[in-house]
Coordinates of C-alpha atoms in Angstrom, one line a residue:
M1 CA 91.8 36.2 -4.1
Y2 CA 88.3 35.4 -5.1
Q3 CA 87.0 36.6 -8.5
V4 CA 83.4 38.0 -8.4
S5 CA 81.4 36.9 -11.4
K6 CA 79.2 39.5 -13.0
Q7 CA 75.7 38.5 -14.2
N8 CA 74.3 40.3 -17.1
P9 CA 70.9 42.0 -16.9
E10 CA 69.2 39.3 -18.8
E11 CA 70.3 36.6 -16.3
I12 CA 69.2 38.8 -13.3
Y13 CA 65.8 39.3 -15.0
S14 CA 65.4 35.6 -15.6
S15 CA 66.3 34.7 -12.0
N16 CA 63.8 37.2 -10.7
R17 CA 61.1 35.8 -12.9
I18 CA 61.8 32.3 -11.7
L19 CA 61.8 33.4 -8.1
Q20 CA 58.5 35.3 -8.6
A21 CA 57.0 32.2 -10.3
L22 CA 58.0 30.0 -7.4
K23 CA 56.4 32.4 -4.9
Q24 CA 53.3 32.5 -6.9
A25 CA 53.1 28.7 -7.2
R26 CA 53.7 28.4 -3.5
T27 CA 50.9 30.9 -2.8
Q28 CA 48.5 29.0 -5.1
I29 CA 49.4 25.7 -3.5
E30 CA 48.8 27.1 0.0
A31 CA 45.5 28.6 -1.1
A32 CA 44.4 25.3 -2.7
E33 CA 45.3 23.4 0.5
Q34 CA 43.5 25.9 2.7
K35 CA 40.4 25.6 0.4
K36 CA 40.5 21.8 0.8
R37 CA 40.4 22.2 4.6
E38 CA 38.0 25.2 4.9
P39 CA 35.5 24.7 7.7
I40 CA 32.0 24.1 6.7
A41 CA 29.3 26.1 8.4
I42 CA 26.0 24.5 9.6
I43 CA 23.5 27.3 8.9
G44 CA 20.2 25.5 9.2
I45 CA 18.6 22.4 10.9
G46 CA 15.4 20.5 10.5
C47 CA 14.5 17.5 12.6
R48 CA 11.7 15.1 13.7
F49 CA 12.6 12.7 16.4
P50 CA 10.8 10.5 19.0
G51 CA 9.4 12.2 22.1
G52 CA 7.4 14.8 20.2
V53 CA 10.6 16.5 18.8
N54 CA 9.7 18.6 15.7
D55 CA 12.4 21.3 15.8
T56 CA 15.7 22.1 17.6
Q57 CA 13.9 23.8 20.5
T58 CA 11.9 20.7 21.4
F59 CA 15.0 18.5 20.8
W60 CA 17.1 20.5 23.2
H61 CA 14.3 20.3 25.8
L62 CA 14.3 16.5 25.5
L63 CA 18.1 16.4 25.8
Q64 CA 18.7 18.7 28.7
N65 CA 15.9 17.1 30.7
G66 CA 17.1 13.6 30.1
V67 CA 13.8 12.4 28.6
D68 CA 13.5 8.7 27.8
A69 CA 11.3 8.7 24.7
I70 CA 11.1 5.0 24.3
D71 CA 7.5 3.6 24.2
K72 CA 5.6 0.5 23.1
I73 CA 5.3 -0.2 19.4
P74 CA 2.1 1.7 18.3
P75 CA -0.8 -0.6 17.4
Q76 CA -1.1 1.4 14.1
R77 CA 2.2 -0.2 12.9
W78 CA 1.4 -3.8 13.6
N79 CA -0.3 -6.2 16.1
V80 CA 2.6 -6.4 18.6
E81 CA 1.2 -9.4 20.5
H82 CA 0.8 -11.4 17.4
Y83 CA 4.5 -11.0 16.6
Y84 CA 5.9 -11.1 20.2
H85 CA 7.5 -14.1 21.8
P86 CA 10.2 -13.9 24.5
D87 CA 12.2 -16.8 23.0
P88 CA 14.5 -15.2 20.3
N89 CA 14.6 -18.6 18.4
T90 CA 10.9 -18.7 17.8
P91 CA 10.4 -18.5 14.0
G92 CA 8.6 -15.3 12.8
K93 CA 8.6 -13.7 16.2
M94 CA 10.3 -10.7 17.9
Y95 CA 11.3 -10.6 21.6
T96 CA 10.8 -6.8 22.1
R97 CA 7.7 -4.6 22.3
Y98 CA 9.5 -1.3 22.3
G99 CA 11.0 1.4 20.2
G100 CA 11.3 5.2 19.5
F101 CA 8.5 6.3 17.3
L102 CA 7.2 9.5 15.6
D103 CA 3.6 10.6 15.8
E104 CA 1.4 10.8 12.7
V105 CA 3.8 9.6 10.1
D106 CA 0.8 9.1 7.8
S107 CA 0.1 12.9 7.8
F108 CA 1.3 14.9 4.8
D109 CA 0.3 18.1 3.1
C110 CA 0.6 16.9 -0.4
Q111 CA -0.9 20.0 -2.0
F112 CA 1.9 22.1 -0.5
F113 CA 4.4 20.2 -2.6
G114 CA 2.3 20.0 -5.7
I115 CA 1.7 16.3 -5.3
S116 CA -1.7 14.7 -6.0
P117 CA -3.4 12.7 -3.2
R118 CA -3.3 9.5 -5.3
E119 CA 0.5 9.8 -5.7
A120 CA 1.0 10.8 -2.1
V121 CA -0.7 7.8 -0.7
N122 CA 1.6 5.6 -2.8
M123 CA 4.8 7.4 -1.7
D124 CA 6.9 5.9 1.1
P125 CA 6.4 8.2 4.1
Q126 CA 10.2 8.5 4.3
Q127 CA 10.0 10.4 1.0
R128 CA 7.3 12.7 2.4
L129 CA 9.3 13.3 5.6
L130 CA 12.4 14.2 3.6
L131 CA 10.4 16.9 1.8
E132 CA 8.9 18.4 4.9
V133 CA 12.1 18.4 7.1
S134 CA 14.3 19.7 4.2
W135 CA 11.9 22.6 3.7
E136 CA 11.9 23.3 7.4
A137 CA 15.7 23.2 7.5
L138 CA 16.0 25.8 4.7
E139 CA 13.5 28.1 6.5
N140 CA 15.6 27.6 9.6
A141 CA 18.6 28.8 7.6
G142 CA 16.6 31.8 6.4
I143 CA 16.6 30.6 2.8
A144 CA 13.4 30.9 0.8
P145 CA 13.3 27.6 -1.1
E146 CA 12.2 29.0 -4.4
R147 CA 15.4 31.1 -4.5
L148 CA 17.4 27.9 -5.0
Q149 CA 15.9 26.9 -8.3
G150 CA 18.7 26.1 -10.8
S151 CA 21.4 26.5 -8.1
K152 CA 24.4 24.2 -7.4
T153 CA 22.7 22.8 -4.3
G154 CA 23.8 19.3 -3.5
V155 CA 21.6 16.7 -1.8
F156 CA 23.2 13.9 0.3
M157 CA 20.6 11.6 2.0
G158 CA 21.0 8.4 4.0
I159 CA 18.0 6.1 3.5
G160 CA 17.8 2.4 4.5
F161 CA 14.8 0.2 4.6
E162 CA 11.8 0.1 2.2
D163 CA 9.2 -1.1 4.6
Y164 CA 6.3 0.7 2.9
S165 CA 6.8 -1.3 -0.4
L166 CA 5.6 -4.4 1.4
F167 CA 2.1 -3.0 1.4
H168 CA 1.8 -2.8 -2.4
L169 CA 4.9 -3.0 -4.6
N170 CA 6.4 -6.0 -2.9
S171 CA 3.3 -7.4 -1.4
G172 CA 3.2 -10.5 -3.6
D173 CA 0.0 -9.2 -5.3
S174 CA 1.1 -7.8 -8.6
T175 CA -2.3 -6.1 -9.2
W176 CA -1.3 -3.5 -6.5
I177 CA 1.6 -2.2 -8.6
N178 CA 1.1 1.1 -10.3
A179 CA 3.2 3.9 -11.7
Y180 CA 3.1 5.9 -8.4
N181 CA 4.2 3.2 -6.0
S182 CA 7.1 2.0 -8.3
L183 CA 8.6 5.5 -8.0
G184 CA 7.3 6.2 -4.5
N185 CA 9.3 3.3 -3.0
T186 CA 12.6 3.7 -4.8
R187 CA 15.2 5.1 -2.5
S188 CA 17.1 7.0 -5.2
I189 CA 13.8 8.7 -6.1
A190 CA 13.5 9.9 -2.5
S191 CA 16.6 12.1 -2.8
G192 CA 15.9 12.8 -6.4
R193 CA 12.4 14.0 -5.7
L194 CA 13.8 16.5 -3.3
S195 CA 15.9 18.1 -5.9
Y196 CA 13.0 18.0 -8.4
V197 CA 10.5 19.7 -6.1
L198 CA 13.0 22.4 -5.1
G199 CA 14.6 22.8 -8.6
L200 CA 18.1 22.0 -7.4
Q201 CA 20.7 21.1 -10.0
G202 CA 23.7 20.1 -7.8
L203 CA 25.0 16.6 -7.1
N204 CA 22.3 14.3 -5.7
L205 CA 23.1 11.1 -3.8
F206 CA 21.1 8.5 -1.8
L207 CA 23.4 6.6 0.5
D208 CA 23.0 3.3 2.4
T209 CA 25.8 2.1 4.6
S210 CA 23.4 1.2 7.3
C211 CA 24.1 3.0 10.6
S212 CA 26.6 5.5 9.1
S213 CA 24.5 6.6 6.1
S214 CA 23.6 10.1 7.2
S215 CA 27.0 10.8 8.6
L216 CA 28.5 9.7 5.3
G217 CA 26.1 12.1 3.6
V218 CA 27.5 15.0 5.7
H219 CA 31.1 13.9 4.9
L220 CA 30.5 13.8 1.2
A221 CA 28.6 17.1 1.3
C222 CA 31.6 18.8 2.9
Q223 CA 33.9 17.4 0.2
S224 CA 31.5 18.6 -2.5
L225 CA 31.4 22.1 -1.0
R226 CA 35.2 22.4 -0.6
S227 CA 35.8 21.2 -4.2
G228 CA 33.4 23.8 -5.5
E229 CA 31.1 21.2 -6.9
S230 CA 28.3 22.5 -4.7
D231 CA 27.6 26.0 -3.3
L232 CA 25.1 24.8 -0.8
A233 CA 24.2 21.3 0.5
L234 CA 21.4 19.5 2.2
A235 CA 22.7 16.5 4.1
G236 CA 21.0 14.1 6.5
G237 CA 18.9 11.0 6.7
V238 CA 15.5 9.4 7.4
S239 CA 14.4 6.1 8.9
L240 CA 10.9 4.9 9.6
I241 CA 9.7 1.5 11.2
L242 CA 6.6 0.6 9.2
S243 CA 6.6 -3.2 9.1
P244 CA 7.6 -6.0 11.5
E245 CA 10.0 -7.9 9.2
P246 CA 13.3 -5.9 9.9
T247 CA 12.7 -6.0 13.6
I248 CA 12.2 -9.8 13.5
A249 CA 15.4 -10.1 11.5
F250 CA 17.4 -8.0 14.1
C251 CA 15.9 -10.2 16.9
K252 CA 17.3 -13.3 15.0
L253 CA 20.7 -11.5 15.1
K254 CA 20.1 -11.0 18.9
A255 CA 21.0 -7.3 18.2
L256 CA 18.1 -5.8 20.1
S257 CA 17.6 -5.1 23.8
T258 CA 14.9 -7.0 25.5
D259 CA 13.7 -4.1 27.6
G260 CA 13.8 -1.6 24.7
R261 CA 16.6 0.6 26.1
C262 CA 20.1 1.4 24.8
K263 CA 22.1 0.9 28.0
T264 CA 25.3 2.2 26.4
F265 CA 28.5 1.7 28.4
D266 CA 26.5 -0.1 31.2
A267 CA 27.0 -3.6 32.5
A268 CA 23.4 -4.4 31.6
A269 CA 23.9 -3.5 27.9
D270 CA 22.3 -6.2 25.9
G271 CA 21.7 -4.6 22.5
Y272 CA 20.0 -1.6 21.0
T273 CA 16.4 -0.5 20.5
R274 CA 15.2 0.7 17.1
G275 CA 14.1 4.3 16.7
E276 CA 12.9 6.4 13.8
G277 CA 13.3 10.0 12.7
C278 CA 14.6 12.4 10.2
G279 CA 17.3 15.1 10.4
I280 CA 18.6 17.5 7.8
V281 CA 21.4 20.2 8.0
V282 CA 22.0 23.0 5.6
L283 CA 25.7 23.4 4.9
K284 CA 27.8 26.2 3.3
R285 CA 31.5 27.1 3.1
L286 CA 32.4 29.2 6.0
S287 CA 33.7 32.1 3.9
D288 CA 30.4 32.2 1.9
A289 CA 28.3 32.0 5.1
V290 CA 30.2 34.9 6.6
A291 CA 29.9 36.9 3.4
D292 CA 26.2 36.2 3.1
G293 CA 25.5 37.1 6.7
D294 CA 24.1 33.7 7.5
Q295 CA 23.5 32.4 11.1
I296 CA 26.3 30.0 11.9
L297 CA 25.2 27.3 14.3
A298 CA 28.5 25.3 14.4
L299 CA 31.4 24.4 12.1
I300 CA 32.4 21.0 10.7
K301 CA 36.2 21.3 10.9
G302 CA 37.0 17.9 9.3
S303 CA 35.9 14.4 8.8
A304 CA 37.0 10.9 7.7
V305 CA 35.6 7.7 6.4
N306 CA 37.0 4.1 6.3
H307 CA 35.9 0.5 6.6
D308 CA 36.4 -2.2 9.2
G309 CA 37.9 -4.6 6.6
K310 CA 38.5 -8.0 8.0
S311 CA 37.2 -8.2 11.6
N312 CA 35.9 -10.8 13.9
G313 CA 32.7 -11.0 11.9
L314 CA 30.7 -9.3 9.1
T315 CA 28.9 -7.0 11.5
A316 CA 31.6 -6.9 14.3
P317 CA 33.4 -3.6 14.9
N318 CA 37.1 -3.2 14.4
G319 CA 38.9 -1.2 17.1
S320 CA 42.1 -0.5 15.0
A321 CA 39.9 0.7 12.2
Q322 CA 38.1 3.1 14.6
E323 CA 41.5 4.4 15.8
S324 CA 42.7 5.0 12.3
L325 CA 39.5 6.7 11.4
I326 CA 39.6 9.2 14.3
R327 CA 43.3 10.0 13.5
Q328 CA 42.4 10.7 9.9
A329 CA 39.6 13.1 11.0
L330 CA 41.9 14.9 13.4
E331 CA 44.5 15.3 10.6
N332 CA 41.9 16.6 8.2
A333 CA 40.6 19.1 10.8
K334 CA 44.1 20.1 11.9
V335 CA 43.1 19.5 15.5
E336 CA 45.2 17.9 18.3
P337 CA 43.6 15.0 20.2
S338 CA 43.8 16.9 23.5
Q339 CA 41.6 19.7 22.0
I340 CA 38.6 17.3 21.8
Q341 CA 36.5 17.8 24.9
Y342 CA 33.5 15.6 24.1
V343 CA 32.7 12.7 21.8
E344 CA 29.2 11.7 20.8
A345 CA 29.8 8.0 20.6
H346 CA 28.2 5.6 18.2
G347 CA 27.3 3.8 21.5
T348 CA 24.6 1.3 20.6
G349 CA 24.7 -0.5 23.9
T350 CA 26.0 -3.8 22.7
P351 CA 28.3 -5.9 25.0
L352 CA 30.9 -6.3 22.2
G353 CA 30.8 -2.8 20.6
D354 CA 30.9 -0.6 23.7
P355 CA 34.3 -1.7 25.1
I356 CA 35.9 -1.7 21.7
E357 CA 34.7 1.9 21.1
V358 CA 35.8 3.2 24.5
L359 CA 39.2 1.7 24.3
A360 CA 39.7 3.1 20.8
L361 CA 38.7 6.6 22.0
N362 CA 41.1 6.2 24.9
K363 CA 44.0 5.2 22.7
V364 CA 43.6 8.2 20.3
L365 CA 42.0 11.0 22.3
A366 CA 42.6 10.4 26.0
Q367 CA 46.4 9.9 26.2
G368 CA 48.1 12.4 28.5
R369 CA 44.9 13.9 29.8
S370 CA 44.7 15.1 33.4
E371 CA 42.1 13.8 35.7
D372 CA 40.5 17.3 36.0
E373 CA 40.0 17.5 32.2
P374 CA 38.8 14.1 31.2
L375 CA 37.3 13.2 27.8
K376 CA 33.5 13.2 28.1
I377 CA 31.4 10.8 26.1
G378 CA 27.7 10.1 25.6
S379 CA 25.1 8.7 23.2
V380 CA 21.7 10.1 22.1
K381 CA 20.6 6.5 21.5
T382 CA 19.9 6.3 25.2
N383 CA 17.2 8.9 24.7
F384 CA 15.2 7.5 21.8
G385 CA 17.0 4.5 20.4
H386 CA 19.1 3.8 17.3
L387 CA 17.8 5.6 14.3
E388 CA 19.9 3.4 12.0
P389 CA 20.4 5.4 8.7
A390 CA 19.4 8.6 10.5
A391 CA 21.4 7.9 13.6
G392 CA 24.5 9.9 12.7
I393 CA 22.6 13.1 11.9
A394 CA 20.7 12.8 15.2
S395 CA 24.1 12.7 16.9
L396 CA 25.4 15.6 15.0
I397 CA 22.4 17.8 15.8
K398 CA 22.7 16.9 19.4
V399 CA 26.3 18.1 19.5
V400 CA 25.4 21.3 17.6
L401 CA 22.8 22.1 20.3
S402 CA 25.2 21.3 23.0
L403 CA 27.8 23.6 21.6
Q404 CA 25.3 26.4 21.3
H405 CA 24.1 26.0 24.9
Q406 CA 27.5 25.1 26.2
Q407 CA 26.1 22.2 28.1
I408 CA 26.5 18.4 27.8
P409 CA 23.1 16.6 28.2
P410 CA 22.8 13.6 30.5
H411 CA 23.6 10.2 29.2
L412 CA 20.7 7.8 30.3
H413 CA 20.6 4.2 31.7
F414 CA 24.2 4.3 33.0
K415 CA 24.0 2.8 36.4
N416 CA 26.7 0.1 36.6
P417 CA 29.7 0.8 34.3
N418 CA 30.6 -2.0 31.9
P419 CA 33.2 -4.3 33.7
Y420 CA 35.0 -5.0 30.5
I421 CA 36.0 -1.3 30.3
P422 CA 38.8 -0.4 32.7
W423 CA 37.2 2.9 33.8
A424 CA 39.6 3.5 36.7
K425 CA 42.6 3.6 34.3
L426 CA 40.9 5.8 31.7
P427 CA 40.6 9.6 31.8
I428 CA 37.1 9.2 30.3
V429 CA 33.8 10.1 32.0
V430 CA 30.1 9.6 31.1
P431 CA 28.0 12.6 32.3
T432 CA 24.7 11.4 33.8
E433 CA 23.5 15.0 34.6
L434 CA 23.3 18.2 32.6
T435 CA 27.0 19.3 32.7
P436 CA 28.5 22.7 31.9
W437 CA 30.7 22.5 28.8
D438 CA 33.7 24.5 29.9
S439 CA 36.7 25.0 27.7
K440 CA 40.0 26.1 29.3
T441 CA 42.1 25.4 26.2
G442 CA 40.3 27.5 23.6
K443 CA 37.3 26.8 21.5
R444 CA 34.8 23.9 22.2
L445 CA 35.5 20.9 19.9
A446 CA 33.7 17.6 19.7
G447 CA 33.8 14.4 17.7
V448 CA 30.8 12.4 16.4
S449 CA 31.2 8.7 15.6
S450 CA 29.1 6.6 13.3
F451 CA 29.9 2.9 12.7
G452 CA 27.9 1.2 10.1
M453 CA 26.8 -2.4 10.4
S454 CA 28.0 -2.6 6.8
G455 CA 31.5 -1.8 8.1
T456 CA 31.6 1.7 6.8
N457 CA 32.7 4.1 9.6
V458 CA 32.5 7.9 9.7
H459 CA 33.9 10.4 12.2
L460 CA 33.1 14.2 12.2
I461 CA 34.9 16.9 14.1
L462 CA 32.7 19.9 15.1
E463 CA 33.6 23.3 16.5
E464 CA 31.5 25.9 18.1
A465 CA 30.5 28.8 15.9
P466 CA 32.9 31.8 15.6
K467 CA 32.0 34.4 18.2
Q468 CA 31.7 37.2 15.6
A469 CA 29.2 35.0 13.7
T470 CA 27.0 34.6 16.8
Q471 CA 26.9 38.2 17.8
V472 CA 23.5 39.8 17.4
K473 CA 23.2 43.4 16.2
S474 CA 21.9 45.8 18.9
W475 CA 19.0 47.5 17.2
D476 CA 18.2 51.0 18.1
S477 CA 14.5 51.6 18.7
N478 CA 14.9 55.0 17.0
E479 CA 16.3 53.4 13.9
R480 CA 13.0 51.8 12.9
P481 CA 10.1 52.5 15.4
L482 CA 7.8 49.9 13.7
H483 CA 8.4 46.5 12.2
I484 CA 6.2 44.3 9.9
L485 CA 6.0 40.5 10.4
S486 CA 4.5 38.9 7.3
L487 CA 3.4 35.3 7.5
S488 CA 1.7 33.1 4.9
A489 CA 0.6 29.6 4.2
T490 CA -1.3 27.5 1.6
T491 CA -4.4 27.1 3.8
E492 CA -6.2 29.1 6.5
Q493 CA -5.4 26.3 9.0
G494 CA -1.8 26.3 7.9
L495 CA -1.6 30.1 8.6
Q496 CA -3.1 29.6 12.1
D497 CA -0.5 26.8 12.8
L498 CA 2.3 29.0 11.6
A499 CA 1.2 32.0 13.7
Q500 CA 0.9 29.7 16.7
S501 CA 4.5 28.5 16.2
Y502 CA 5.7 32.1 16.1
E503 CA 3.8 32.8 19.3
K504 CA 5.5 29.9 21.0
F505 CA 8.9 31.0 19.8
I506 CA 8.5 34.5 21.1
E507 CA 7.2 33.2 24.4
S508 CA 10.3 31.1 24.9
N509 CA 12.8 33.5 23.4
S510 CA 11.8 36.8 25.0
T511 CA 15.3 38.4 24.2
A512 CA 15.0 37.8 20.5
A513 CA 15.2 41.1 18.6
I514 CA 12.0 42.0 16.8
A515 CA 14.0 43.2 13.8
D516 CA 15.6 39.8 13.4
I517 CA 12.3 37.9 13.7
C518 CA 10.6 40.1 11.1
F519 CA 13.5 40.2 8.7
T520 CA 13.9 36.4 8.7
A521 CA 10.2 35.8 8.3
N522 CA 9.9 38.4 5.5
T523 CA 12.9 37.4 3.5
G524 CA 13.7 33.8 4.5
R525 CA 10.4 32.2 3.9
S526 CA 8.3 31.5 0.8
H527 CA 5.1 33.5 0.4
F528 CA 1.8 31.8 -0.2
D529 CA -1.9 32.8 -0.7
Y530 CA -3.2 33.0 2.8
R531 CA -1.4 35.9 4.4
L532 CA -1.1 37.8 7.7
A533 CA 0.8 41.0 8.3
L534 CA 1.4 42.4 11.8
V535 CA 2.8 45.9 12.6
A536 CA 4.5 46.2 16.0
K537 CA 7.1 48.2 17.8
S538 CA 8.2 45.4 20.2
T539 CA 8.2 41.6 20.6
E540 CA 5.7 42.1 23.5
Q541 CA 3.3 43.9 21.1
L542 CA 3.9 41.3 18.4
L543 CA 3.0 38.5 20.9
M544 CA -0.2 40.3 21.8
Q545 CA -1.2 40.6 18.1
L546 CA -0.4 36.9 17.5
Q547 CA -2.6 36.0 20.4
A548 CA -5.3 38.2 19.0
F549 CA -5.1 36.5 15.7
A550 CA -5.3 33.1 17.4
A551 CA -8.4 34.3 19.2
K552 CA -9.8 35.6 15.9
Q553 CA -9.9 39.2 17.3
N554 CA -9.3 42.3 15.3
T555 CA -6.7 44.6 16.6
L556 CA -4.7 47.6 15.4
G557 CA -1.8 46.7 13.2
L558 CA -3.2 43.3 12.1
V559 CA -4.1 42.7 8.5
K560 CA -5.0 39.3 7.0
G561 CA -6.4 38.1 3.7
Q562 CA -6.1 35.8 0.8
L563 CA -4.3 36.5 -2.4
T564 CA -6.7 36.2 -5.3
S565 CA -4.5 37.0 -8.3
K566 CA -1.1 35.7 -9.2
K567 CA -0.5 38.7 -11.3
R568 CA 2.0 41.1 -9.7
P569 CA 0.6 44.6 -9.2
K570 CA 2.5 47.4 -11.0
I571 CA 4.2 49.9 -8.9
A572 CA 4.9 53.5 -10.0
F573 CA 6.7 56.4 -8.2
L574 CA 5.8 60.0 -8.8
F575 CA 8.3 62.8 -8.2
T576 CA 6.4 65.9 -9.1
G577 CA 8.8 68.6 -7.9
Q578 CA 7.7 71.7 -6.0
G579 CA 4.3 73.0 -7.1
S580 CA 3.9 70.6 -10.1
Q581 CA 0.4 69.5 -11.1
Y582 CA -0.9 66.8 -13.4
A583 CA -4.2 65.9 -15.0
N584 CA -7.0 64.7 -12.6
I585 CA -4.9 65.4 -9.5
P586 CA -6.8 64.3 -6.4
H587 CA -8.5 67.2 -4.6
S588 CA -7.0 65.9 -1.3
A589 CA -3.4 66.4 -2.6
P590 CA -1.9 69.8 -2.0
Q591 CA -1.2 71.9 -5.1
T592 CA 2.0 73.3 -3.7
V593 CA 4.5 71.9 -1.3
P594 CA 5.0 74.1 1.7
E595 CA 8.5 75.1 2.5
G596 CA 10.2 73.0 5.2
N597 CA 8.1 69.9 4.6
Y598 CA 9.4 68.6 1.3
G599 CA 10.1 65.1 2.6
D600 CA 6.8 64.6 4.3
E601 CA 4.6 66.0 1.5
K602 CA 6.5 64.3 -1.3
S603 CA 6.0 61.0 0.5
K604 CA 2.2 61.7 0.6
L605 CA 2.2 62.5 -3.2
A606 CA 4.1 59.3 -3.9

């Protein structure tokens, strides 16, 4: 016989409390873990890259058409022939004449940002570019920059060289030094100035880990968002080639290609070519982006960072470190290796680095893959060179656009596969044509690798945007028969340029809803003194009005002017009631409201 013990009510109550506390603790732990791994939404992009790229639309055009944007070094930078010599051992000389360059890096609308011309000319153009592209990224996200003043918006920027300082601060002539160029050429000021101009009060970091700088910025921004330290983040990087000295130094390292092309994964790979540019992404926690109704371009599922440690040389890559890095990123993203369909490789086109990277990818991501679903790899460096501190953000933006268009752009200069890579044994392919991005196993997922010459490595895992986030509301034409598009700029010419950009956008996006275009322009942009308002019922009519404005023609529904007073006008609403009168009532207003027309007549009185 077993004797059944009897618990008293106090013991039962105590046991229930302990059980409830354990359940609550488990729920809190699970919530905390989920918060640590919450996907980060990319809600806005700004970019300037070689080949005339000044937005995501022109960038995708370059990518999908396989454009080679490499060109000769512009004479405005330096006298190429003076510094050129084919012998890499010739002191003070470079053996390349090529690179990927931006147009008009000396142009800057300083008044737009409240900066005097004297200060602007002493500012590193990299600082100017960060201001412009960050502003464009916020507008792309539908966020009016002035709304961020005092917000917990973090800034994480990769910046490398200080070429511009050689023209005054570090020129050797101390009489050229002034208060403006001392601040204008300090890299920490570049990111700090961005927070200052926009009034941001979140974490602000400038990062330099060489080639992985901007990717590290994205990684740290994601961590800051997940921890609650930031509610919004600007992450990216900038790099400009303004003086010959760094190029000479890389030639002494024999790191650069003689013909100015990154021939990544090819037998002819002999180094990389230098490129310049700037890329910025606007990041937000996915839950907040969905709640706020933001456009979601793609998701950052996870990321990881490590260092090569002791390798074959200070700048030599470490294959085992790369393997460990990718595994960490997969674990952080809770993604299986087989789910990754594409990797945007670091892929500089060096005879040492390419085989190491491909073999590391194979070991982690390609095991057990079937021949009909190989891992696809590519590198944007084949299009416009290695952007060094801004290279990672260029790669990330390329992948975001590829996910959106569900296509993988062609990888250039791949003619004879590198013989040190056993391609026949690897389920890895390099697309050389525009390739559909099919996904038979679920959502589209990609990896982005950045390996710094400093040894700091970063890998990001990206996923296509949730379908519910990409669905566009079907607007009923009867819901609002007319829409207003309001545009503004700080100058008359700026207004003309802005209107022209909207004209080009509508021409190339004929299916875009007029309600979405107008809403974003009206609420997601800052408003300035030179203003244009267009009233239209369709995108076709809107396009006609924009064309009329460009031709300086007056047309119905087009109003333009300049704001002359900063004082906000007072607005009053009058609800008189039926038959009410007041002193000095206008003779045109009815003295009584006819029955059956209350709404219409009250609107007229108001």
